[in-house]
Amino acid sequence: PGRTDHPTLRAVPLADATSARILGPDQPGGPDNATIGVLNKEIARWQLNGDLDGWRASPGLPAEMAAALEDYVAEARVLPDWAIAAKIARAEVLFMEMSMASCTLLFCASLPQCYVMPDLAAVLHAAGELEQHTDYRVRATAAMIFPVMMHGGLTTPAGGGVAQAIKVRLIHAMIRYLVLRGHVADALVAPRRLPRLLAHGGTMPQVLYAHGWDVDRLGLPCNQEELAYTLLTFNYVFLQGLRRLGLGLRKADEQAYMHTWNVLGYVLGIEPGLMTDTMTDAARTFDAMQASARAQVRTSDPRPALAGALVATMQRYIPPRVLKPFPVLLTRHLVGKATSCDLGLDGRVSLLSRALFVLGFALVRGIDAIGRLVFPGFSISRLVTRILGYQLTAKLLMDETRPLKLPATLRQEVSDAVHAWHNDARAPRWVNALERRLTGRGAPAARQG
């Protein structure tokens, strides 16, 4: 970046100042692991939104850390004055109605598009976090999405969206501090080419600290542009995916969904001027960001490895061999040719699998068009995406042996919500019966949602 006011050279001042107060000053070998351990334990207390009211640090915490965290919570927890409760409530209803299909779009659209930005991918690639721990990373993403989008997630004391968001906001700042080996302001005063050091068997903080970062070429890690782009993958890309599946929402509903994610973006520290309110503006901004990323020359590209790890994770939960390429084919359809090429997902797929996908997709769209003349809620496309979403939700996100890292109350609410998703309230009974048979659930769900 050639200008110091470019979004790639702006981060999140409140969180960065807090991180610097806790982790600084810069010491050889990086911040003390004990300090990071204490900090992680302390922010784990931010579970529900109500926990943030008048929050105080634990007794015995170092005075500077306690003061920094208390100041941070008091300011970071506040919603913007432009937040509209009715729109947020509508978005919560929409999320519940989309149910299992939303998980398919998370895996096959939102997450793949996240990795298109090379510098955004580089932070994850630095410690092999996504290639080696894809399940963990996906589950961590879900652990933020569910608390935000469930009833009252951003607006009530019993919700957990704000608590989880300010935690992520501070973690991003910690990552920046570790990768840059010091305060963000220091990196901007004298941009430097930091050497890449090897770290073998170290902790995540040690690995990130040893990695180094080229501020001149890459900007700041998790900078404003990357944060704004990521936000678009969870509202604009998600809504665009629904359109491409023939499941698009009404304009007012799309705007309510985007508004809710913009409120979350504010809590995450994203500058309002980098957010978009309509699908048209979002498409223009998103395309411009991707074009800028593609114009940058890279000596190495971590994106194919990251996307490959994500696809491999999905394929583990698709039993029939002939259907294993379907996650790749569906992702190609949802993200487009250019992004598929960026992610290395444009490789050879068997003719049989491609034929089944293309013919099946065309048939589904045709049947939907006719079926809706008789049943307004009829959609085979919705059925198919729900079935795939069920496989990924039940076997990856809701594995009881590896519960989502959420407060017990929220974890139970997520479990109840997913249980309610077992029947599609918008579909005829025979479609729900077919879905139960195809997913192997057998008996009808006890409740509807």
mmCIF file of N, CA, C and O in Angstrom, residues 304-358:
data_model
loop_
_atom_site.group_PDB
_atom_site.id
_atom_site.type_symbol
_atom_site.label_atom_id
_atom_site.label_comp_id
_atom_site.label_asym_id
_atom_site.label_seq_id
_atom_site.Cartn_x
_atom_site.Cartn_y
_atom_site.Cartn_z
ATOM 1 N N PRO A 304 -4.939 -22.103 -2.214
ATOM 2 C CA PRO A 304 -5.368 -23.453 -2.614
ATOM 3 C C PRO A 304 -5.274 -24.474 -1.487
ATOM 4 O O PRO A 304 -6.146 -25.341 -1.351
ATOM 5 N N ALA A 305 -4.235 -24.373 -0.659
ATOM 6 C CA ALA A 305 -4.102 -25.323 0.445
ATOM 7 C C ALA A 305 -5.224 -25.142 1.466
ATOM 8 O O ALA A 305 -5.769 -26.126 1.985
ATOM 9 N N LEU A 306 -5.591 -23.897 1.725
ATOM 10 C CA LEU A 306 -6.658 -23.627 2.682
ATOM 11 C C LEU A 306 -8.003 -24.127 2.156
ATOM 12 O O LEU A 306 -8.770 -24.776 2.868
ATOM 13 N N ALA A 307 -8.296 -23.806 0.891
ATOM 14 C CA ALA A 307 -9.562 -24.252 0.292
ATOM 15 C C ALA A 307 -9.596 -25.768 0.182
ATOM 16 O O ALA A 307 -10.638 -26.398 0.405
ATOM 17 N N GLY A 308 -8.460 -26.362 -0.170
ATOM 18 C CA GLY A 308 -8.398 -27.820 -0.283
ATOM 19 C C GLY A 308 -8.685 -28.500 1.041
ATOM 20 O O GLY A 308 -9.370 -29.531 1.092
ATOM 21 N N ALA A 309 -8.173 -27.919 2.135
ATOM 22 C CA ALA A 309 -8.422 -28.486 3.457
ATOM 23 C C ALA A 309 -9.901 -28.399 3.819
ATOM 24 O O ALA A 309 -10.471 -29.320 4.405
ATOM 25 N N LEU A 310 -10.529 -27.284 3.459
ATOM 26 C CA LEU A 310 -11.955 -27.109 3.750
ATOM 27 C C LEU A 310 -12.795 -28.121 2.968
ATOM 28 O O LEU A 310 -13.687 -28.768 3.518
ATOM 29 N N VAL A 311 -12.499 -28.275 1.674
ATOM 30 C CA VAL A 311 -13.247 -29.221 0.842
ATOM 31 C C VAL A 311 -13.046 -30.648 1.341
ATOM 32 O O VAL A 311 -13.993 -31.441 1.398
ATOM 33 N N ALA A 312 -11.817 -30.992 1.701
ATOM 34 C CA ALA A 312 -11.538 -32.348 2.192
ATOM 35 C C ALA A 312 -12.336 -32.642 3.454
ATOM 36 O O ALA A 312 -12.817 -33.767 3.651
ATOM 37 N N THR A 313 -12.489 -31.626 4.299
ATOM 38 C CA THR A 313 -13.288 -31.802 5.512
ATOM 39 C C THR A 313 -14.740 -32.104 5.161
ATOM 40 O O THR A 313 -15.358 -33.005 5.739
ATOM 41 N N MET A 314 -15.296 -31.369 4.208
ATOM 42 C CA MET A 314 -16.682 -31.630 3.794
ATOM 43 C C MET A 314 -16.823 -33.015 3.195
ATOM 44 O O MET A 314 -17.792 -33.728 3.456
ATOM 45 N N GLN A 315 -15.869 -33.421 2.380
ATOM 46 C CA GLN A 315 -15.968 -34.705 1.687
ATOM 47 C C GLN A 315 -15.945 -35.889 2.647
ATOM 48 O O GLN A 315 -16.492 -36.945 2.330
ATOM 49 N N ARG A 316 -15.346 -35.700 3.804
ATOM 50 C CA ARG A 316 -15.322 -36.798 4.790
ATOM 51 C C ARG A 316 -16.724 -37.165 5.248
ATOM 52 O O ARG A 316 -16.960 -38.289 5.695
ATOM 53 N N TYR A 317 -17.643 -36.205 5.135
ATOM 54 C CA TYR A 317 -18.997 -36.442 5.634
ATOM 55 C C TYR A 317 -19.997 -36.716 4.504
ATOM 56 O O TYR A 317 -21.207 -36.701 4.724
ATOM 57 N N ILE A 318 -19.488 -36.958 3.296
ATOM 58 C CA ILE A 318 -20.338 -37.311 2.153
ATOM 59 C C ILE A 318 -20.032 -38.765 1.795
ATOM 60 O O ILE A 318 -19.049 -39.049 1.105
ATOM 61 N N PRO A 319 -20.850 -39.736 2.248
ATOM 62 C CA PRO A 319 -20.506 -41.154 2.107
ATOM 63 C C PRO A 319 -20.382 -41.673 0.665
ATOM 64 O O PRO A 319 -19.346 -42.258 0.331
ATOM 65 N N PRO A 320 -21.381 -41.510 -0.226
ATOM 66 C CA PRO A 320 -21.248 -42.134 -1.552
ATOM 67 C C PRO A 320 -20.065 -41.556 -2.329
ATOM 68 O O PRO A 320 -19.913 -40.335 -2.436
ATOM 69 N N ARG A 321 -19.233 -42.422 -2.899
ATOM 70 C CA ARG A 321 -18.037 -41.979 -3.600
ATOM 71 C C ARG A 321 -18.370 -41.045 -4.765
ATOM 72 O O ARG A 321 -17.691 -40.036 -4.987
ATOM 73 N N VAL A 322 -19.438 -41.378 -5.504
ATOM 74 C CA VAL A 322 -19.780 -40.584 -6.680
ATOM 75 C C VAL A 322 -20.224 -39.173 -6.306
ATOM 76 O O VAL A 322 -20.153 -38.245 -7.116
ATOM 77 N N LEU A 323 -20.667 -38.993 -5.055
ATOM 78 C CA LEU A 323 -21.143 -37.682 -4.610
ATOM 79 C C LEU A 323 -20.064 -36.850 -3.921
ATOM 80 O O LEU A 323 -20.294 -35.687 -3.602
ATOM 81 N N LYS A 324 -18.892 -37.423 -3.663
ATOM 82 C CA LYS A 324 -17.844 -36.688 -2.951
ATOM 83 C C LYS A 324 -17.392 -35.422 -3.679
ATOM 84 O O LYS A 324 -16.997 -34.448 -3.034
ATOM 85 N N PRO A 325 -17.422 -35.378 -5.026
ATOM 86 C CA PRO A 325 -17.071 -34.113 -5.695
ATOM 87 C C PRO A 325 -18.137 -33.028 -5.567
ATOM 88 O O PRO A 325 -17.893 -31.881 -5.950
ATOM 89 N N PHE A 326 -19.318 -33.369 -5.051
ATOM 90 C CA PHE A 326 -20.405 -32.385 -5.013
ATOM 91 C C PHE A 326 -20.060 -31.121 -4.222
ATOM 92 O O PHE A 326 -20.446 -30.016 -4.639
ATOM 93 N N PRO A 327 -19.374 -31.199 -3.064
ATOM 94 C CA PRO A 327 -19.009 -29.960 -2.375
ATOM 95 C C PRO A 327 -18.176 -29.028 -3.250
ATOM 96 O O PRO A 327 -18.372 -27.806 -3.223
ATOM 97 N N VAL A 328 -17.253 -29.601 -4.041
ATOM 98 C CA VAL A 328 -16.449 -28.778 -4.950
ATOM 99 C C VAL A 328 -17.334 -28.171 -6.026
ATOM 100 O O VAL A 328 -17.243 -26.972 -6.334
ATOM 101 N N LEU A 329 -18.209 -28.972 -6.602
ATOM 102 C CA LEU A 329 -19.068 -28.494 -7.685
ATOM 103 C C LEU A 329 -20.062 -27.445 -7.190
ATOM 104 O O LEU A 329 -20.321 -26.459 -7.882
ATOM 105 N N LEU A 330 -20.611 -27.661 -6.001
ATOM 106 C CA LEU A 330 -21.538 -26.676 -5.447
ATOM 107 C C LEU A 330 -20.796 -25.380 -5.109
ATOM 108 O O LEU A 330 -21.308 -24.276 -5.365
ATOM 109 N N THR A 331 -19.590 -25.507 -4.565
ATOM 110 C CA THR A 331 -18.796 -24.319 -4.261
ATOM 111 C C THR A 331 -18.488 -23.542 -5.535
ATOM 112 O O THR A 331 -18.598 -22.311 -5.568
ATOM 113 N N ARG A 332 -18.114 -24.245 -6.601
ATOM 114 C CA ARG A 332 -17.864 -23.586 -7.891
ATOM 115 C C ARG A 332 -19.086 -22.798 -8.344
ATOM 116 O O ARG A 332 -18.982 -21.655 -8.805
ATOM 117 N N HIS A 333 -20.246 -23.421 -8.216
ATOM 118 C CA HIS A 333 -21.480 -22.768 -8.658
ATOM 119 C C HIS A 333 -21.761 -21.522 -7.827
ATOM 120 O O HIS A 333 -22.203 -20.494 -8.369
ATOM 121 N N LEU A 334 -21.505 -21.585 -6.522
ATOM 122 C CA LEU A 334 -21.862 -20.485 -5.633
ATOM 123 C C LEU A 334 -20.866 -19.339 -5.679
ATOM 124 O O LEU A 334 -21.252 -18.171 -5.516
ATOM 125 N N VAL A 335 -19.573 -19.628 -5.900
ATOM 126 C CA VAL A 335 -18.561 -18.561 -5.831
ATOM 127 C C VAL A 335 -18.117 -18.067 -7.203
ATOM 128 O O VAL A 335 -17.505 -16.999 -7.307
ATOM 129 N N GLY A 336 -18.407 -18.822 -8.275
ATOM 130 C CA GLY A 336 -18.050 -18.379 -9.624
ATOM 131 C C GLY A 336 -16.681 -18.876 -10.076
ATOM 132 O O GLY A 336 -15.879 -19.382 -9.288
ATOM 133 N N LYS A 337 -16.403 -18.697 -11.374
ATOM 134 C CA LYS A 337 -15.191 -19.236 -11.982
ATOM 135 C C LYS A 337 -13.922 -18.573 -11.458
ATOM 136 O O LYS A 337 -12.926 -19.249 -11.188
ATOM 137 N N ALA A 338 -13.920 -17.250 -11.341
ATOM 138 C CA ALA A 338 -12.705 -16.542 -10.930
ATOM 139 C C ALA A 338 -12.253 -16.971 -9.543
ATOM 140 O O ALA A 338 -11.074 -17.262 -9.318
ATOM 141 N N THR A 339 -13.196 -17.030 -8.609
ATOM 142 C CA THR A 339 -12.852 -17.427 -7.247
ATOM 143 C C THR A 339 -12.434 -18.889 -7.198
ATOM 144 O O THR A 339 -11.505 -19.254 -6.474
ATOM 145 N N SER A 340 -13.112 -19.740 -7.967
ATOM 146 C CA SER A 340 -12.732 -21.155 -8.025
ATOM 147 C C SER A 340 -11.291 -21.309 -8.475
ATOM 148 O O SER A 340 -10.544 -22.148 -7.961
ATOM 149 N N CYS A 341 -10.887 -20.496 -9.448
ATOM 150 C CA CYS A 341 -9.512 -20.519 -9.933
ATOM 151 C C CYS A 341 -8.547 -20.026 -8.853
ATOM 152 O O CYS A 341 -7.491 -20.626 -8.628
ATOM 153 N N ASP A 342 -8.907 -18.946 -8.167
ATOM 154 C CA ASP A 342 -8.071 -18.425 -7.083
ATOM 155 C C ASP A 342 -7.796 -19.501 -6.037
ATOM 156 O O ASP A 342 -6.690 -19.586 -5.498
ATOM 157 N N LEU A 343 -8.815 -20.288 -5.743
ATOM 158 C CA LEU A 343 -8.736 -21.264 -4.657
ATOM 159 C C LEU A 343 -8.246 -22.632 -5.116
ATOM 160 O O LEU A 343 -8.167 -23.563 -4.303
ATOM 161 N N GLY A 344 -7.951 -22.753 -6.404
ATOM 162 C CA GLY A 344 -7.483 -24.036 -6.905
ATOM 163 C C GLY A 344 -8.567 -25.101 -6.932
ATOM 164 O O GLY A 344 -8.274 -26.298 -6.874
ATOM 165 N N LEU A 345 -9.824 -24.668 -7.034
ATOM 166 C CA LEU A 345 -10.946 -25.613 -7.068
ATOM 167 C C LEU A 345 -11.441 -25.875 -8.485
ATOM 168 O O LEU A 345 -12.524 -26.432 -8.678
ATOM 169 N N ASP A 346 -10.651 -25.464 -9.479
ATOM 170 C CA ASP A 346 -11.052 -25.616 -10.881
ATOM 171 C C ASP A 346 -10.406 -26.835 -11.528
ATOM 172 O O ASP A 346 -10.349 -26.945 -12.754
ATOM 173 N N GLY A 347 -9.938 -27.764 -10.713
ATOM 174 C CA GLY A 347 -9.296 -28.960 -11.241
ATOM 175 C C GLY A 347 -10.295 -29.941 -11.832
ATOM 176 O O GLY A 347 -11.506 -29.722 -11.833
ATOM 177 N N ARG A 348 -9.775 -31.051 -12.289
ATOM 178 C CA ARG A 348 -10.587 -32.062 -12.975
ATOM 179 C C ARG A 348 -11.525 -32.773 -12.004
ATOM 180 O O ARG A 348 -11.138 -33.155 -10.907
ATOM 181 N N VAL A 349 -12.774 -32.908 -12.414
ATOM 182 C CA VAL A 349 -13.779 -33.674 -11.683
ATOM 183 C C VAL A 349 -14.356 -34.694 -12.657
ATOM 184 O O VAL A 349 -14.537 -34.392 -13.838
ATOM 185 N N SER A 350 -14.641 -35.885 -12.187
ATOM 186 C CA SER A 350 -15.107 -36.951 -13.075
ATOM 187 C C SER A 350 -16.335 -36.521 -13.873
ATOM 188 O O SER A 350 -17.182 -35.770 -13.375
ATOM 189 N N LEU A 351 -16.403 -36.984 -15.100
ATOM 190 C CA LEU A 351 -17.517 -36.635 -15.989
ATOM 191 C C LEU A 351 -18.846 -37.064 -15.388
ATOM 192 O O LEU A 351 -19.843 -36.337 -15.478
ATOM 193 N N LEU A 352 -18.885 -38.225 -14.762
ATOM 194 C CA LEU A 352 -20.128 -38.720 -14.172
ATOM 195 C C LEU A 352 -20.616 -37.781 -13.065
ATOM 196 O O LEU A 352 -21.796 -37.423 -13.023
ATOM 197 N N SER A 353 -19.701 -37.369 -12.200
ATOM 198 C CA SER A 353 -20.092 -36.478 -11.104
ATOM 199 C C SER A 353 -20.564 -35.136 -11.633
ATOM 200 O O SER A 353 -21.558 -34.573 -11.155
ATOM 201 N N ARG A 354 -19.855 -34.611 -12.637
ATOM 202 C CA ARG A 354 -20.258 -33.324 -13.211
ATOM 203 C C ARG A 354 -21.620 -33.427 -13.879
ATOM 204 O O ARG A 354 -22.464 -32.540 -13.749
ATOM 205 N N ALA A 355 -21.838 -34.537 -14.602
ATOM 206 C CA ALA A 355 -23.122 -34.732 -15.283
ATOM 207 C C ALA A 355 -24.258 -34.837 -14.274
ATOM 208 O O ALA A 355 -25.330 -34.234 -14.448
ATOM 209 N N LEU A 356 -24.026 -35.597 -13.196
ATOM 210 C CA LEU A 356 -25.055 -35.737 -12.173
ATOM 211 C C LEU A 356 -25.378 -34.392 -11.533
ATOM 212 O O LEU A 356 -26.543 -34.070 -11.275
ATOM 213 N N PHE A 357 -24.345 -33.588 -11.303
ATOM 214 C CA PHE A 357 -24.559 -32.291 -10.659
ATOM 215 C C PHE A 357 -25.319 -31.345 -11.588
ATOM 216 O O PHE A 357 -26.316 -30.731 -11.187
ATOM 217 N N VAL A 358 -24.859 -31.219 -12.843
ATOM 218 C CA VAL A 358 -25.482 -30.286 -13.786
ATOM 219 C C VAL A 358 -26.916 -30.687 -14.080
ATOM 220 O O VAL A 358 -27.844 -29.853 -14.028
#
